[in-house]
CSV table of N, CA and C in Angstrom, one decimal:
chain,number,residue,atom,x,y,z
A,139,UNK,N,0.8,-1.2,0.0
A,139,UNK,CA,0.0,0.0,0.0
A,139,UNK,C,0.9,1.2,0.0
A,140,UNK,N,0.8,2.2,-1.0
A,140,UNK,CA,1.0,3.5,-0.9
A,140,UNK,C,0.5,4.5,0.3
A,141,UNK,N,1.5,5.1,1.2
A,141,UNK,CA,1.4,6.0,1.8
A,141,UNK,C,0.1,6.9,1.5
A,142,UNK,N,-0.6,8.1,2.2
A,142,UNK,CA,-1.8,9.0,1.9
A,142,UNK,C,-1.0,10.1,1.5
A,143,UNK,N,0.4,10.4,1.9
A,143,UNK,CA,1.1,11.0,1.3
A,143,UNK,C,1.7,11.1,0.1
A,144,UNK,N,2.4,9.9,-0.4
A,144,UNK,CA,2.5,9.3,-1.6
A,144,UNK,C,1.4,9.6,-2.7
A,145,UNK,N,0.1,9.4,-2.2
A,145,UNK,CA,-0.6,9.1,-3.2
A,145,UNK,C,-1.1,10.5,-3.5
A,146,UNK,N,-1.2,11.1,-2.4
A,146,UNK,CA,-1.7,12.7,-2.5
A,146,UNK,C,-0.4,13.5,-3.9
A,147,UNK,N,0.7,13.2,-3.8
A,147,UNK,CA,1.9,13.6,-4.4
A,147,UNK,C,1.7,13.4,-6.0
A,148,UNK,N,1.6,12.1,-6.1
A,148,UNK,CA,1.3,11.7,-7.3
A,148,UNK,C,-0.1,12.0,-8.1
A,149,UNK,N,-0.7,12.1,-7.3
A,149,UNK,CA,-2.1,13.1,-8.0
A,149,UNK,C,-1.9,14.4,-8.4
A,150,UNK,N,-1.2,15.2,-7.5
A,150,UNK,CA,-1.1,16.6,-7.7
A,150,UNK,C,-0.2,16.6,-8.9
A,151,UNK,N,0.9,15.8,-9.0
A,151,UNK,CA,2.1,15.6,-10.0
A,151,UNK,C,1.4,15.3,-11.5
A,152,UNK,N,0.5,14.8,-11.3
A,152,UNK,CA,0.0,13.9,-12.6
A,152,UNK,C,-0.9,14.7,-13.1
A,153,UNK,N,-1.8,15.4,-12.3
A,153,UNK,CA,-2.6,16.1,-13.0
A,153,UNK,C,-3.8,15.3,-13.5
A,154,UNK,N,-3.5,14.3,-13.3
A,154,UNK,CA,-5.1,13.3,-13.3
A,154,UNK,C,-6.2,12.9,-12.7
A,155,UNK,N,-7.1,12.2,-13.0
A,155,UNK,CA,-7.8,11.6,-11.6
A,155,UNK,C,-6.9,10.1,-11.5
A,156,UNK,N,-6.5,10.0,-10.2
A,156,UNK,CA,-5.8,8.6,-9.9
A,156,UNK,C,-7.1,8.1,-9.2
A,157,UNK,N,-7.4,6.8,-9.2
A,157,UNK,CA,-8.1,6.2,-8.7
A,157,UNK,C,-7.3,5.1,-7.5
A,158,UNK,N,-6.9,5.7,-6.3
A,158,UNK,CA,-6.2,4.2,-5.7
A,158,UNK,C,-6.8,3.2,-5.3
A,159,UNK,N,-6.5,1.9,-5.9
A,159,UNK,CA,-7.4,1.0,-5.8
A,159,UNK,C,-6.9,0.1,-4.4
A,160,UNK,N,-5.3,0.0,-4.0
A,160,UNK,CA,-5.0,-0.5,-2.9
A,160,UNK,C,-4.6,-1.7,-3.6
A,161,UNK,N,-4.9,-3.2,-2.8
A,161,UNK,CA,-4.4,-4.4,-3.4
A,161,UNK,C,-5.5,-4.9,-4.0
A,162,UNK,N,-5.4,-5.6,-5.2
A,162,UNK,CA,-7.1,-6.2,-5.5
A,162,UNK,C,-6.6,-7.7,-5.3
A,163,UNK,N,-7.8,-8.2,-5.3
A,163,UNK,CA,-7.9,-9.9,-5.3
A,163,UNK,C,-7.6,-9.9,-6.6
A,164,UNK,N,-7.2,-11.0,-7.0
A,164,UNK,CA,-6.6,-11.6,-8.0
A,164,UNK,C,-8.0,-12.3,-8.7
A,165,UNK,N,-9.2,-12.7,-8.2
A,165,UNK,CA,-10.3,-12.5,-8.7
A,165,UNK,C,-11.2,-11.4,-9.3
A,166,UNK,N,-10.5,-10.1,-9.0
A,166,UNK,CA,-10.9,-9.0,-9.2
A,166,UNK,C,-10.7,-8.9,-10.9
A,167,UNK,N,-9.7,-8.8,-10.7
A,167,UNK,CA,-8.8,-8.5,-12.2
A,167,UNK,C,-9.1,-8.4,-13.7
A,168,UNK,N,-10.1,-9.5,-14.0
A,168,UNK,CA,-10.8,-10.0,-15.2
A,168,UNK,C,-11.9,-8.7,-15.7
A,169,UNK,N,-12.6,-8.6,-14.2
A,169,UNK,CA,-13.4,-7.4,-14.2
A,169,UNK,C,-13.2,-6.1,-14.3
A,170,UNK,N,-11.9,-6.0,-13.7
A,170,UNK,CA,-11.3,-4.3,-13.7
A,170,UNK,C,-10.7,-4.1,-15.2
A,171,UNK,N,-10.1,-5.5,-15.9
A,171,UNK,CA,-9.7,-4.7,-17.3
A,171,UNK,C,-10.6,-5.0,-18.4
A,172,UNK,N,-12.1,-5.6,-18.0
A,172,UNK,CA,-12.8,-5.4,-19.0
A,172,UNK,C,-13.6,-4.2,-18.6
A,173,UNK,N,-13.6,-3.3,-17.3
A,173,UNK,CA,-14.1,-1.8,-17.3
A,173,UNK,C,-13.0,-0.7,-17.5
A,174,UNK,N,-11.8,-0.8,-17.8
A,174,UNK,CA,-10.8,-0.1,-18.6
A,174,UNK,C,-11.1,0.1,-19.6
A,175,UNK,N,-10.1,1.2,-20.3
A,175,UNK,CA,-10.5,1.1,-21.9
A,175,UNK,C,-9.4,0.7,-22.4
A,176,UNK,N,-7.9,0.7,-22.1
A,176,UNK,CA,-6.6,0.0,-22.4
A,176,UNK,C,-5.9,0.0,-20.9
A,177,UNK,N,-5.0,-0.9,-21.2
A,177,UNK,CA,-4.0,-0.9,-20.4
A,177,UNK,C,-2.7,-0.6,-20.7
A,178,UNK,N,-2.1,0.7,-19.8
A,178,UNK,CA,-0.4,0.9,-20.2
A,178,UNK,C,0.4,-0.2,-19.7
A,179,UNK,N,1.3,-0.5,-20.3
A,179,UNK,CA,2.3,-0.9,-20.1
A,179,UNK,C,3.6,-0.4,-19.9
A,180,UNK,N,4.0,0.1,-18.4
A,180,UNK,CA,4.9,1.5,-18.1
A,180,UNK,C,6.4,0.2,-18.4
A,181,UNK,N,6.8,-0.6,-18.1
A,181,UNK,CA,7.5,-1.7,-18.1
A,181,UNK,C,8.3,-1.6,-19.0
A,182,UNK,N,9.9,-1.0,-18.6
A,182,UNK,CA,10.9,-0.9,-19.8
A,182,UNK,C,11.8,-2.2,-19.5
A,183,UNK,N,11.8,-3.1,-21.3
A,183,UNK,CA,12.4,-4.3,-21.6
A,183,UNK,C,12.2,-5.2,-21.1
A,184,UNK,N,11.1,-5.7,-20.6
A,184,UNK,CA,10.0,-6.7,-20.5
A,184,UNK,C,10.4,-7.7,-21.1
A,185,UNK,N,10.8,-9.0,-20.3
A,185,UNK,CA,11.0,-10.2,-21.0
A,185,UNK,C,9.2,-10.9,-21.7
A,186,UNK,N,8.5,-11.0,-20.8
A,186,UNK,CA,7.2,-11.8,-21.0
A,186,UNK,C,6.2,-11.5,-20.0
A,187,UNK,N,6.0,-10.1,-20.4
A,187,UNK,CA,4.8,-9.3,-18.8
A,187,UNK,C,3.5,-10.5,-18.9
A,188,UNK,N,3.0,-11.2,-17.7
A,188,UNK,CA,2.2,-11.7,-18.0
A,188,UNK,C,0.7,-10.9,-17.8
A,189,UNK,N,1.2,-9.4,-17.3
A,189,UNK,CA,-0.3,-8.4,-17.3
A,189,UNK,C,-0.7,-7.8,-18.4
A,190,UNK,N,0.7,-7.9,-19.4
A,190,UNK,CA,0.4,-7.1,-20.9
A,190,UNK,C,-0.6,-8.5,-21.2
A,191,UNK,N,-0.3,-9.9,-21.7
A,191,UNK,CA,-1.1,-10.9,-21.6
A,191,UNK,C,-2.4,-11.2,-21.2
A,192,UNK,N,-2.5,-11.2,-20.2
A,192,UNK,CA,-4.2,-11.1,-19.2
A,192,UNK,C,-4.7,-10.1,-20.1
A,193,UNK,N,-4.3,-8.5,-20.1
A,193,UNK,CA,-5.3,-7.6,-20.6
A,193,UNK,C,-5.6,-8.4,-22.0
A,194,UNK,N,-4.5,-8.5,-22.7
A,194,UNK,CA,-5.0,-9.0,-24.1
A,194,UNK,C,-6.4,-10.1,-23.9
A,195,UNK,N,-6.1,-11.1,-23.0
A,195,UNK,CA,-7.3,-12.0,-22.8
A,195,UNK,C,-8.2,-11.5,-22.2
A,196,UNK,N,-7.8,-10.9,-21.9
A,196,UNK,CA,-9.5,-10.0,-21.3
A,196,UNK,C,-10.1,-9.0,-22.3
A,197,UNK,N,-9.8,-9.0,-23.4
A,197,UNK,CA,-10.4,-7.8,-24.6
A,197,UNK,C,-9.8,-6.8,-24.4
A,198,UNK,N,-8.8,-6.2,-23.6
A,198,UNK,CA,-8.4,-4.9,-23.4
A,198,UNK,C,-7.1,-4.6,-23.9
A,199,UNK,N,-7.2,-3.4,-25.1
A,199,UNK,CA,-5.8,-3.3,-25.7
A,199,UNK,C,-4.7,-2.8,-24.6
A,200,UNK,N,-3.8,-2.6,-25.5
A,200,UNK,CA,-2.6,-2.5,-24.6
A,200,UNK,C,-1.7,-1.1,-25.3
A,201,UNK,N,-1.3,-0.6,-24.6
A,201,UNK,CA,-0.5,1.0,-24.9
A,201,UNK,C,0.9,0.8,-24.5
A,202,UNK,N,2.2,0.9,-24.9
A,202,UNK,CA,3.3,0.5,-24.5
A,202,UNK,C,4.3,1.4,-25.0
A,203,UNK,N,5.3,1.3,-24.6
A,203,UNK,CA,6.6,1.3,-25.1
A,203,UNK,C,7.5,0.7,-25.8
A,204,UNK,N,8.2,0.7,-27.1
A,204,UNK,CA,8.8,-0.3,-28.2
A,204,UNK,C,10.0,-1.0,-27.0
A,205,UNK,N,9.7,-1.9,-26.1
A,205,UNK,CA,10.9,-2.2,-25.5
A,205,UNK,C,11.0,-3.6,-24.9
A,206,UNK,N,11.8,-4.6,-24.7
A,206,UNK,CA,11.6,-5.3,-24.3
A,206,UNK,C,11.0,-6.2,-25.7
A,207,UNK,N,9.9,-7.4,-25.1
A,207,UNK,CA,9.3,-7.7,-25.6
A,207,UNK,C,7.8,-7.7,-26.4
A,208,UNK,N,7.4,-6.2,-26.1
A,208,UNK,CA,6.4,-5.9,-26.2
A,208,UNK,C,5.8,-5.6,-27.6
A,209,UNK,N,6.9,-5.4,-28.7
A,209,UNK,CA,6.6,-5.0,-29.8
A,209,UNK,C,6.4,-6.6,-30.3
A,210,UNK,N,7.2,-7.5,-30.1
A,210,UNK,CA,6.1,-9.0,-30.4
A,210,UNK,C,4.9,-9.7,-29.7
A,211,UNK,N,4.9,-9.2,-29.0
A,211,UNK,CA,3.5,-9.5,-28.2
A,211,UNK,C,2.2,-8.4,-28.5
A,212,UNK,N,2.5,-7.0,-28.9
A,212,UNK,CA,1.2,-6.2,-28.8
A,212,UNK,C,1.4,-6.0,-30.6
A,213,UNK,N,0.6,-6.4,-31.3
A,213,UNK,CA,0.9,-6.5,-32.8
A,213,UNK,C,-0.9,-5.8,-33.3
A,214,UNK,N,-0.5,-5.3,-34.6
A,214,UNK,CA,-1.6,-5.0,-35.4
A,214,UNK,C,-2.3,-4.1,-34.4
A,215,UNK,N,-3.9,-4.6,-34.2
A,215,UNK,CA,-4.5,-3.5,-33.7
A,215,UNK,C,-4.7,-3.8,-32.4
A,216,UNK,N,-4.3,-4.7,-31.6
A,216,UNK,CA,-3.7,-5.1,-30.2
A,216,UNK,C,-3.7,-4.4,-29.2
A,217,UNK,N,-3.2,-3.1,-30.0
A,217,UNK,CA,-3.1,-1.7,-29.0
A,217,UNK,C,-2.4,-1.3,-30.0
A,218,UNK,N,-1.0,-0.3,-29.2
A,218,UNK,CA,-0.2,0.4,-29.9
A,218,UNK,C,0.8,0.7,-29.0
A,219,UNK,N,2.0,0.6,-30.3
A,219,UNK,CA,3.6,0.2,-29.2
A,219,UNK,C,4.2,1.5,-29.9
A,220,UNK,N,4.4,1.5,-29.4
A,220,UNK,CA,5.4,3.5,-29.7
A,220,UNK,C,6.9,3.2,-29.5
A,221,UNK,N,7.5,4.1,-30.4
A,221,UNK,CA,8.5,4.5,-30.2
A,221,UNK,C,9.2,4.7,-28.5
A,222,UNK,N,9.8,4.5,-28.0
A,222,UNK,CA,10.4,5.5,-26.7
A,222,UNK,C,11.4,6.6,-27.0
A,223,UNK,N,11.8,7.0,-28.3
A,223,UNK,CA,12.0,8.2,-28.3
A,223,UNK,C,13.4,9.0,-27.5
A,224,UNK,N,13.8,8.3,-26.7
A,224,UNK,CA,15.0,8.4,-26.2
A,224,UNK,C,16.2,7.1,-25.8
A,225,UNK,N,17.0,7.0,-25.0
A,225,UNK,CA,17.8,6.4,-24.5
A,225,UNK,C,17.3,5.6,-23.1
A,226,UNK,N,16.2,4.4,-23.3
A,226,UNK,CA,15.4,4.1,-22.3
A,226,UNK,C,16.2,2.7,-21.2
A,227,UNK,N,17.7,2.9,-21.6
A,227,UNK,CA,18.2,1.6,-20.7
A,227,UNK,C,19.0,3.0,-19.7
A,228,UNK,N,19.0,4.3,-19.8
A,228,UNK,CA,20.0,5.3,-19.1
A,228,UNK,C,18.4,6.3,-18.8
A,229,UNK,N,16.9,5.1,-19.0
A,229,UNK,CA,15.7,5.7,-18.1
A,229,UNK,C,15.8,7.5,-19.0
A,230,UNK,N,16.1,8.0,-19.8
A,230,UNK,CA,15.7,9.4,-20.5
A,230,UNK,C,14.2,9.4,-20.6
A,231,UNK,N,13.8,10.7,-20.5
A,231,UNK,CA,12.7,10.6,-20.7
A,231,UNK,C,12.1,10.2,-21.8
A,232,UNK,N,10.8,9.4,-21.4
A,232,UNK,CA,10.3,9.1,-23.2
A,232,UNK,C,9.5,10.1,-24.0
A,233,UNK,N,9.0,9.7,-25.1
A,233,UNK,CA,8.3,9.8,-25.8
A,233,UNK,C,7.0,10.3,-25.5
A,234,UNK,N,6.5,11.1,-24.8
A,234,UNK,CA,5.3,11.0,-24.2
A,234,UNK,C,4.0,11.3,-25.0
A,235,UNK,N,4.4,12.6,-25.8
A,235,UNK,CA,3.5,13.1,-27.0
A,235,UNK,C,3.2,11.6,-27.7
A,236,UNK,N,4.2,10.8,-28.5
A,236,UNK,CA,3.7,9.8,-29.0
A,236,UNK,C,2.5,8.9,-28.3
A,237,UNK,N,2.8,8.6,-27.2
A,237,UNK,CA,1.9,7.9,-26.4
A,237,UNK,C,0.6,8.2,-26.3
A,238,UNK,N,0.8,9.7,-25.8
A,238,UNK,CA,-0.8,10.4,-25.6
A,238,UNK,C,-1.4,9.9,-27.2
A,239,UNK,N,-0.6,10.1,-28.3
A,239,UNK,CA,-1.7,10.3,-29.4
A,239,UNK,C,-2.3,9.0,-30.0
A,240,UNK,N,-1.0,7.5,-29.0
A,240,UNK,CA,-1.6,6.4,-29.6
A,240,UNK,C,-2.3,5.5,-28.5
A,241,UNK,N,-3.2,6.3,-27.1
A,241,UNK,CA,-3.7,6.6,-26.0
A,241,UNK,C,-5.2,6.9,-26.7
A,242,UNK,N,-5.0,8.2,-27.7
A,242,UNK,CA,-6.1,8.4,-28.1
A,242,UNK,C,-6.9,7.6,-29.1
A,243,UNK,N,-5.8,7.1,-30.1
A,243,UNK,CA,-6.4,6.1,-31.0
A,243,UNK,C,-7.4,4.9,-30.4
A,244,UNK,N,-6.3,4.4,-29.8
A,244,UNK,CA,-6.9,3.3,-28.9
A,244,UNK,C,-8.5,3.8,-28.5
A,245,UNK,N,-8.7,5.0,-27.7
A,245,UNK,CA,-9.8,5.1,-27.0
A,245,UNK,C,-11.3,5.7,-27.6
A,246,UNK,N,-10.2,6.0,-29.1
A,246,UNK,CA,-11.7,6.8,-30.2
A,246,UNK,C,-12.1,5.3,-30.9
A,247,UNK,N,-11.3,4.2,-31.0
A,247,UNK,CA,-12.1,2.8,-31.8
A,247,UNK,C,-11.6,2.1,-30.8
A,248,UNK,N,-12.7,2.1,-29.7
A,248,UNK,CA,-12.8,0.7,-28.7
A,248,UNK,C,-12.7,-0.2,-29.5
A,249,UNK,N,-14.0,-0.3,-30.4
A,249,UNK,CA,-14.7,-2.1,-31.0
A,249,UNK,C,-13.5,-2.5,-31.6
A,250,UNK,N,-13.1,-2.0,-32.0
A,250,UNK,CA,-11.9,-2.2,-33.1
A,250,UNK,C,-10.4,-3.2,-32.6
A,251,UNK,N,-10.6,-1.9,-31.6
A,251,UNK,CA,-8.9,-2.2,-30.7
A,251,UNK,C,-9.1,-3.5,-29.9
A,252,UNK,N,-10.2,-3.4,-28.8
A,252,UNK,CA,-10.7,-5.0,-27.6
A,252,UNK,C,-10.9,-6.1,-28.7
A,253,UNK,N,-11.4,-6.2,-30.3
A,253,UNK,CA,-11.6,-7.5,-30.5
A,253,UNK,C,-10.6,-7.7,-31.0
A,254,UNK,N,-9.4,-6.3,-31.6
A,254,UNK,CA,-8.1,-7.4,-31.8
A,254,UNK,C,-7.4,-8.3,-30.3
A,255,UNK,N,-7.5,-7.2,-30.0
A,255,UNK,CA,-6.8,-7.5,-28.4
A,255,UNK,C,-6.9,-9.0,-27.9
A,256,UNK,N,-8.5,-9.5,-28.3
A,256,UNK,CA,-8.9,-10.5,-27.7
A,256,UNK,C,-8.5,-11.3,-28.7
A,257,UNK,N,-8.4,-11.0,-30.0
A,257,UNK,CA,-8.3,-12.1,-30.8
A,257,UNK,C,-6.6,-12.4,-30.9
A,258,UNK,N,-5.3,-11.2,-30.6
A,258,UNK,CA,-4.3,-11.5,-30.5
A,258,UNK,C,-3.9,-12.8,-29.3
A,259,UNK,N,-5.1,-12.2,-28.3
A,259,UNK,CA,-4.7,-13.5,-27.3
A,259,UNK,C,-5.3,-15.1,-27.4
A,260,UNK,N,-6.4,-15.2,-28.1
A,260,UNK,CA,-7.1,-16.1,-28.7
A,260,UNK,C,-5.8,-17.3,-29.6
A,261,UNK,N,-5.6,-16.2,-30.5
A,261,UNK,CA,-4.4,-16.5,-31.7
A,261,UNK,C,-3.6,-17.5,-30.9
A,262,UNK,N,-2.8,-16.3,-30.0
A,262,UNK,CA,-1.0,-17.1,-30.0
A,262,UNK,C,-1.5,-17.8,-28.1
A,263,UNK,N,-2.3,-17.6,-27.5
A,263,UNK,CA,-2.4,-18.4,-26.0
A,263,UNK,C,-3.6,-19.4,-25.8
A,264,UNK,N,-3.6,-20.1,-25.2
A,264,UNK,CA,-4.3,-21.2,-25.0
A,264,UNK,C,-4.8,-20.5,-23.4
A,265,UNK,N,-6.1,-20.1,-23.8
A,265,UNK,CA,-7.0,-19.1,-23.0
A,265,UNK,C,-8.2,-20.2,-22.0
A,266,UNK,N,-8.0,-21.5,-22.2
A,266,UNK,CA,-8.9,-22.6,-21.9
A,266,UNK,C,-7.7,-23.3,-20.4
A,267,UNK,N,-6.8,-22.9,-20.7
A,267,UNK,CA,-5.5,-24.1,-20.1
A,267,UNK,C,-4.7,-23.0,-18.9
A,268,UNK,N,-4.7,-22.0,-19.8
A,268,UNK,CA,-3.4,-20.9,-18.9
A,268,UNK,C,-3.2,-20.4,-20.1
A,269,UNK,N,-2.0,-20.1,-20.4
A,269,UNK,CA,-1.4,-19.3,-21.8
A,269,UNK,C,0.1,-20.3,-21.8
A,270,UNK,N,0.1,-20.3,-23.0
A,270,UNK,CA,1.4,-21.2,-23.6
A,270,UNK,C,1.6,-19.8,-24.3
A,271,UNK,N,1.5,-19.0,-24.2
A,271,UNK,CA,2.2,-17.7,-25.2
A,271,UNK,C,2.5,-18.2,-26.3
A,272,UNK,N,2.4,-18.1,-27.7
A,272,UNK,CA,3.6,-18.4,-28.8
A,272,UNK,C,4.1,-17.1,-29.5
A,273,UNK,N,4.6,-16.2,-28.7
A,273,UNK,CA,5.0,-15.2,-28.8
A,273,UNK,C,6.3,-15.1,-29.8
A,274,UNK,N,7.0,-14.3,-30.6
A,274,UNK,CA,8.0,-14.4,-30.8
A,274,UNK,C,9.2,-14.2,-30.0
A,275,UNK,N,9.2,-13.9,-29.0
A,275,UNK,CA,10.0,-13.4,-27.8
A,275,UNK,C,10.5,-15.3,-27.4
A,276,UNK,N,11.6,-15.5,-27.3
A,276,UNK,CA,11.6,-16.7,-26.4
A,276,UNK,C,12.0,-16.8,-24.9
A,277,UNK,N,11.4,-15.6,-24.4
A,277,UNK,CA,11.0,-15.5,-22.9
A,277,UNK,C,9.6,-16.2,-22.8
A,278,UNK,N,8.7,-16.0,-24.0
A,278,UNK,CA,7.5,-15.8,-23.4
A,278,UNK,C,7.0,-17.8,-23.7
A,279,UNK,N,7.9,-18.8,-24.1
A,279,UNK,CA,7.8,-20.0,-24.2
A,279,UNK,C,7.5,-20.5,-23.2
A,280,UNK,N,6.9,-20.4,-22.5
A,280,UNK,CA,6.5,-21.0,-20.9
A,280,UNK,C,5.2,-21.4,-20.5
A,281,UNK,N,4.7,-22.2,-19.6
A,281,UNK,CA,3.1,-22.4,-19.3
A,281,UNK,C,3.2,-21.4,-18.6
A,282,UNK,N,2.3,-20.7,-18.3
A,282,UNK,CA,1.8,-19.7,-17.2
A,282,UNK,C,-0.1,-19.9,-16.9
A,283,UNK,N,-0.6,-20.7,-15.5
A,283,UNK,CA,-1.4,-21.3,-15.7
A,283,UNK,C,-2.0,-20.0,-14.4
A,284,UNK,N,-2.6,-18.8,-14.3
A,284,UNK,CA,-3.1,-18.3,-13.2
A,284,UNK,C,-4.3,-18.7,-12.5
A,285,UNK,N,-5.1,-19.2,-13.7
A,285,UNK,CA,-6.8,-19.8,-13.1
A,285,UNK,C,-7.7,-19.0,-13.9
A,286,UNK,N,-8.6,-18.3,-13.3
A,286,UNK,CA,-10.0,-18.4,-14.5
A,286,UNK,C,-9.5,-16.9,-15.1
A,287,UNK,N,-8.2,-16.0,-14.8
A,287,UNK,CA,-8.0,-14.8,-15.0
A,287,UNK,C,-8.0,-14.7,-16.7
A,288,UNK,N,-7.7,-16.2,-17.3
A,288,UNK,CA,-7.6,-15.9,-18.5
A,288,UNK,C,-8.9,-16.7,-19.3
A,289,UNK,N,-9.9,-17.2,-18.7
A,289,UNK,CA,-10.7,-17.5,-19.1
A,289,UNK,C,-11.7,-16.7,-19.7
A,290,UNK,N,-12.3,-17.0,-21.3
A,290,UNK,CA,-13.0,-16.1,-21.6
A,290,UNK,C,-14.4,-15.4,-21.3
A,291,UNK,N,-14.4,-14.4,-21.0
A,291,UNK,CA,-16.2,-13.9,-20.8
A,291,UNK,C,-17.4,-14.2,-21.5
A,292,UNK,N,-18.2,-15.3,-21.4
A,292,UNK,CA,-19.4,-15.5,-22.6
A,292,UNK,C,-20.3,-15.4,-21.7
């Protein structure tokens, strides 16, 4: 848990609404990123995020940074992987402008973006079992079995 301090800080800094959610159940999860509209992926050089993954199987695109493994995992209309725009292993700042504008794409064609999203994780994971990823990354060659977080919503 973040401090009331901390959190107070980072709201004023951000200039957004932060919503602090605290710790969620791991039951929760399925539900919170099917009432998102994307998920960022703040995570520089990502071997095999398995939260970039979840969102995808939950219908929710994904917003990223070109780093790590993310540009083979978030593909087509998935979301959108940006540039980072500077020197992101010496942490420079990024890209931000890019992001906001591929923030906005994402959020003007939901229908568009959630059924690739869903269909990217359909495609390369085995959404009945866990996810076998078939990612091109070969980090992401592994079972990763969480429970019903990746099962789909009908």
């Amino acid at each position: 848990e973040l401090s009331t301090d901390l959190q107070e800080k980072w709201t004023d800094y951000s200039r957004a609404p932060i919503t602090w959610m605290g710790v969620i159940d791991r039951a929760e999860v399925p539900e919170l990123h099917r009432s998102a509209h994307l998920y960022f992926s703040g995570e520089l050089h990502p071997a095999c995020p398995n939260a970039v993954i979840e969102a995808l199987a939950c219908g929710l695109p994904v917003a990223a940074f070109d780093t790590g493994s993310l540009p083979q995992i978030v593909t087509r209309d998935s979301g959108r992987v940006v540039p980072y725009g500077a020197d992101s292993w010496n942490l420079e700042f990024p890209d931000i402008p890019a992001m906001a504008k591929a923030v906005v794409e994402i959020y003007e064609d939901q229908t568009r973006f959630r059924k690739a999203a869903r269909q990217r994780a359909e495609d390369k994971a085995d959404c009945d079992l866990g996810v076998q990823f078939q990612g091109e990354s070969p980090a992401c060659r592994y079972s990763y079995r969480p429970g019903p977080i990746l099962t789909p919503a009908r």
